[in-house]
Tab-separated table of C-alpha atoms in Angstrom:
chain	number	residue	atom	x	y	z
A	1	UNK	CA	80.386	-80.735	3.726
A	2	UNK	CA	81.549	-79.368	7.087
A	3	UNK	CA	79.318	-76.821	8.797
A	4	UNK	CA	82.284	-74.474	9.206
A	5	UNK	CA	85.169	-74.219	6.738
A	6	UNK	CA	88.449	-72.520	7.588
A	7	UNK	CA	91.660	-72.469	5.558
A	8	UNK	CA	94.291	-74.169	7.740
A	9	UNK	CA	97.161	-72.190	6.245
A	10	UNK	CA	99.925	-71.875	7.239
A	11	UNK	CA	99.902	-68.151	6.612
A	12	UNK	CA	103.115	-66.110	6.916
A	13	UNK	CA	103.181	-62.316	6.713
A	14	UNK	CA	105.814	-59.672	7.535
A	15	UNK	CA	105.555	-57.672	10.724
A	16	UNK	CA	103.327	-54.630	10.366
A	17	UNK	CA	101.146	-56.116	7.619
A	18	UNK	CA	97.376	-56.382	7.774
A	19	UNK	CA	96.221	-59.963	8.250
A	20	UNK	CA	92.879	-61.281	7.045
A	21	UNK	CA	91.520	-64.563	8.404
A	22	UNK	CA	88.235	-66.025	7.202
A	23	UNK	CA	85.617	-68.697	7.788
A	24	UNK	CA	82.584	-69.736	5.800
A	25	UNK	CA	79.623	-71.633	7.163
A	26	UNK	CA	76.547	-73.403	5.901
A	27	UNK	CA	74.143	-73.307	8.863
A	28	UNK	CA	71.922	-70.238	8.539
A	29	UNK	CA	70.856	-70.646	12.187
A	30	UNK	CA	74.264	-69.493	13.441
A	31	UNK	CA	73.879	-66.139	15.210
A	32	UNK	CA	76.873	-65.942	17.551
A	33	UNK	CA	80.366	-65.711	16.069
A	34	UNK	CA	83.661	-65.871	17.886
A	35	UNK	CA	87.372	-65.840	17.224
A	36	UNK	CA	89.758	-67.646	19.537
A	37	UNK	CA	93.550	-67.417	19.555
A	38	UNK	CA	95.571	-70.486	20.487
A	39	UNK	CA	99.291	-70.477	21.136
A	40	UNK	CA	101.158	-73.725	20.595
A	41	UNK	CA	100.162	-76.424	23.111
A	42	UNK	CA	97.977	-74.022	25.074
A	43	UNK	CA	94.248	-73.609	25.467
A	44	UNK	CA	92.399	-71.172	23.173
A	45	UNK	CA	91.523	-67.721	24.492
A	46	UNK	CA	88.577	-65.642	23.325
A	47	UNK	CA	89.596	-62.694	21.135
A	48	UNK	CA	86.399	-61.394	19.599
A	49	UNK	CA	82.695	-62.038	20.049
A	50	UNK	CA	79.963	-60.821	17.692
A	51	UNK	CA	76.225	-61.296	17.640
A	52	UNK	CA	74.508	-61.396	14.239
A	53	UNK	CA	75.876	-59.224	11.407
A	54	UNK	CA	78.176	-56.247	11.447
A	55	UNK	CA	81.629	-55.167	12.553
A	56	UNK	CA	83.287	-55.080	15.921
A	57	UNK	CA	86.614	-53.455	16.677
A	58	UNK	CA	88.951	-53.992	19.628
A	59	UNK	CA	92.346	-52.376	19.382
A	60	UNK	CA	94.196	-53.844	16.416
A	61	UNK	CA	91.513	-56.497	15.851
A	62	UNK	CA	88.323	-56.155	13.785
A	63	UNK	CA	85.724	-58.879	13.384
A	64	UNK	CA	83.244	-58.794	10.506
A	65	UNK	CA	80.165	-60.921	9.968
A	66	UNK	CA	78.312	-61.097	6.653
A	67	UNK	CA	75.328	-63.340	7.228
A	68	UNK	CA	74.015	-62.944	3.682
A	69	UNK	CA	77.221	-64.548	2.387
A	70	UNK	CA	77.695	-66.812	5.446
A	71	UNK	CA	81.210	-65.431	5.809
A	72	UNK	CA	83.122	-64.085	8.771
A	73	UNK	CA	86.497	-62.383	8.929
A	74	UNK	CA	89.093	-61.327	11.465
A	75	UNK	CA	91.466	-58.504	10.546
A	76	UNK	CA	94.664	-57.813	12.455
A	77	UNK	CA	96.271	-54.414	11.841
A	78	UNK	CA	99.943	-53.633	12.476
A	79	UNK	CA	100.650	-57.321	13.026
A	80	UNK	CA	103.257	-58.234	15.648
A	81	UNK	CA	105.378	-61.372	16.153
A	82	UNK	CA	103.323	-62.000	19.305
A	83	UNK	CA	100.272	-62.470	17.041
A	84	UNK	CA	101.837	-65.698	15.742
A	85	UNK	CA	99.339	-68.376	16.770
A	86	UNK	CA	96.494	-70.505	15.480
A	87	UNK	CA	93.205	-68.641	15.083
A	88	UNK	CA	89.973	-70.593	15.461
A	89	UNK	CA	86.563	-69.350	14.425
A	90	UNK	CA	83.548	-70.648	16.347
A	91	UNK	CA	79.799	-70.276	15.928
A	92	UNK	CA	76.571	-71.067	17.698
A	93	UNK	CA	72.899	-71.148	16.810
A	94	UNK	CA	70.204	-69.631	19.019
A	95	UNK	CA	67.602	-72.385	18.925
A	96	UNK	CA	67.092	-74.050	22.274
A	97	UNK	CA	68.792	-77.380	22.643
A	98	UNK	CA	71.556	-76.451	20.250
A	99	UNK	CA	73.790	-74.401	22.475
A	100	UNK	CA	77.092	-76.032	21.647
A	101	UNK	CA	79.756	-74.273	19.638
A	102	UNK	CA	80.961	-75.437	16.231
A	103	UNK	CA	84.644	-74.695	15.631
A	104	UNK	CA	86.635	-74.263	12.449
A	105	UNK	CA	89.852	-76.227	12.059
A	106	UNK	CA	92.014	-73.159	12.748
A	107	UNK	CA	94.453	-71.102	10.655
A	108	UNK	CA	98.098	-71.140	11.694
A	109	UNK	CA	99.578	-67.635	11.405
A	110	UNK	CA	103.243	-66.629	11.581
A	111	UNK	CA	104.333	-62.996	11.715
A	112	UNK	CA	107.870	-62.621	10.398
A	113	UNK	CA	109.978	-59.939	12.167
B	1	UNK	CA	94.153	-66.115	40.673
B	2	UNK	CA	91.044	-67.470	38.901
B	3	UNK	CA	91.144	-69.956	36.103
B	4	UNK	CA	90.935	-73.522	34.916
B	5	UNK	CA	93.562	-76.053	35.867
B	6	UNK	CA	94.112	-79.215	33.887
B	7	UNK	CA	96.409	-81.989	34.991
B	8	UNK	CA	98.556	-83.688	34.093
B	9	UNK	CA	100.073	-81.770	31.181
B	10	UNK	CA	101.250	-85.024	29.572
B	11	UNK	CA	99.769	-88.494	30.073
B	12	UNK	CA	100.637	-91.888	28.648
B	13	UNK	CA	98.189	-94.745	28.404
B	14	UNK	CA	98.961	-98.409	28.047
B	15	UNK	CA	96.671	-100.570	25.958
B	16	UNK	CA	93.597	-101.708	27.896
B	17	UNK	CA	94.080	-99.090	30.583
B	18	UNK	CA	91.633	-96.426	31.739
B	19	UNK	CA	93.099	-93.007	32.473
B	20	UNK	CA	91.536	-89.954	34.094
B	21	UNK	CA	92.202	-86.335	33.169
B	22	UNK	CA	91.598	-83.739	35.834
B	23	UNK	CA	89.870	-80.375	35.342
B	24	UNK	CA	89.249	-77.890	38.150
B	25	UNK	CA	87.885	-74.346	37.930
B	26	UNK	CA	87.601	-71.597	40.525
B	27	UNK	CA	85.614	-69.200	38.345
B	28	UNK	CA	82.271	-70.250	39.864
B	29	UNK	CA	81.047	-71.186	36.387
B	30	UNK	CA	77.977	-73.375	36.005
B	31	UNK	CA	78.903	-75.070	32.721
B	32	UNK	CA	81.955	-77.190	31.950
B	33	UNK	CA	83.051	-78.907	28.760
B	34	UNK	CA	85.573	-81.410	27.420
B	35	UNK	CA	86.938	-81.070	23.897
B	36	UNK	CA	89.323	-83.172	21.886
B	37	UNK	CA	91.727	-81.523	19.424
B	38	UNK	CA	93.448	-83.485	16.658
B	39	UNK	CA	95.826	-82.021	14.062
B	40	UNK	CA	93.903	-80.576	11.115
B	41	UNK	CA	90.549	-80.888	12.874
B	42	UNK	CA	88.482	-78.434	14.821
B	43	UNK	CA	87.688	-78.871	18.483
B	44	UNK	CA	85.206	-81.696	18.928
B	45	UNK	CA	82.906	-81.812	21.945
B	46	UNK	CA	83.117	-84.970	24.059
B	47	UNK	CA	80.859	-84.194	27.049
B	48	UNK	CA	79.416	-81.129	28.714
B	49	UNK	CA	77.729	-80.361	32.003
B	50	UNK	CA	75.379	-77.478	32.686
B	51	UNK	CA	74.891	-78.172	36.382
B	52	UNK	CA	76.215	-80.374	39.154
B	53	UNK	CA	75.212	-84.049	38.918
B	54	UNK	CA	74.100	-83.685	35.311
B	55	UNK	CA	75.975	-84.039	32.014
B	56	UNK	CA	75.249	-84.643	28.343
B	57	UNK	CA	77.065	-86.420	25.547
B	58	UNK	CA	78.707	-84.333	22.880
B	59	UNK	CA	79.552	-85.370	19.346
B	60	UNK	CA	82.204	-87.986	20.177
B	61	UNK	CA	81.316	-89.420	23.610
B	62	UNK	CA	81.972	-93.080	22.820
B	63	UNK	CA	84.871	-94.454	24.846
B	64	UNK	CA	84.764	-91.612	27.369
B	65	UNK	CA	83.029	-91.024	30.701
B	66	UNK	CA	82.662	-88.035	33.012
B	67	UNK	CA	81.287	-87.070	36.408
B	68	UNK	CA	80.221	-83.754	37.924
B	69	UNK	CA	79.960	-84.265	41.663
B	70	UNK	CA	81.213	-80.780	42.483
B	71	UNK	CA	80.723	-77.482	40.677
B	72	UNK	CA	84.477	-76.924	40.468
B	73	UNK	CA	85.453	-80.329	39.089
B	74	UNK	CA	84.729	-82.191	35.842
B	75	UNK	CA	87.103	-85.154	35.384
B	76	UNK	CA	87.236	-87.087	32.115
B	77	UNK	CA	88.014	-90.790	31.975
B	78	UNK	CA	89.358	-92.205	28.734
B	79	UNK	CA	88.374	-95.853	28.799
B	80	UNK	CA	89.924	-98.828	27.049
B	81	UNK	CA	86.954	-98.705	24.655
B	82	UNK	CA	88.429	-95.548	23.083
B	83	UNK	CA	90.620	-97.095	20.400
B	84	UNK	CA	92.281	-93.904	19.198
B	85	UNK	CA	92.860	-91.828	22.321
B	86	UNK	CA	95.987	-89.943	21.242
B	87	UNK	CA	94.987	-86.276	21.154
B	88	UNK	CA	95.175	-82.936	22.944
B	89	UNK	CA	92.324	-82.687	25.461
B	90	UNK	CA	90.928	-79.328	26.467
B	91	UNK	CA	88.629	-78.544	29.359
B	92	UNK	CA	86.572	-75.353	29.308
B	93	UNK	CA	83.974	-73.566	31.375
B	94	UNK	CA	81.422	-70.799	30.877
B	95	UNK	CA	79.298	-68.800	33.323
B	96	UNK	CA	76.158	-70.520	32.062
B	97	UNK	CA	75.357	-73.100	29.440
B	98	UNK	CA	74.198	-70.650	26.795
B	99	UNK	CA	77.212	-68.414	27.200
B	100	UNK	CA	79.513	-68.542	24.203
B	101	UNK	CA	82.485	-67.136	26.041
B	102	UNK	CA	84.410	-70.240	26.934
B	103	UNK	CA	87.436	-70.153	29.189
B	104	UNK	CA	89.897	-72.942	28.438
B	105	UNK	CA	92.505	-74.758	30.487
B	106	UNK	CA	95.997	-75.320	29.144
B	107	UNK	CA	95.283	-78.850	27.950
B	108	UNK	CA	96.475	-82.420	28.463
B	109	UNK	CA	98.353	-84.289	25.760
B	110	UNK	CA	97.437	-87.981	25.915
B	111	UNK	CA	99.576	-90.512	24.081
B	112	UNK	CA	99.419	-94.269	23.784
B	113	UNK	CA	102.450	-96.342	24.748
């Protein structure tokens, strides 16, 4: 079983819809949770960063972490064609010597005008 | 204009040949990383460096080598021992090793002739 599971999609939604992207994980030591956006043949860019449980909002984006269920989500409101990209979740534990990130496989999202 | 520069954008390797991918950053970051991205797989860590003249193996270091002689530069050599080198290679940096906020370059696509 992979440490981080992410549905690869592809996911297509009409412009203006709310998008929900999710990851599940098995390592209870994960404390830092991130979402990266990657346009085709480009490097990923950090979208959202959350420590431990709870919600974080930034403009049209909301990140949620539910540590009891080992489940994280990214919501995109009022989706735009420019949101079409691959979204990667990433996580890290806090224990010393284990600083590296573990990435999900990415979900490919297309917003249809 | 700060950032991470990877070159070349596309690279072709002949069988038995070593090739070197360049990564330069002017963000004054301490830590630098090399990831490999294959279709349907998450980013996998090849090597990382937390400080000049020091580096550690990641999850898939076999067939690769790195050096960190300068803070700004972290080149990756794909050796002939790497039997399946075709992939998209991403270089990243972070202010310090335990910082989850990675900044990525735009990637190098390596293909085998």
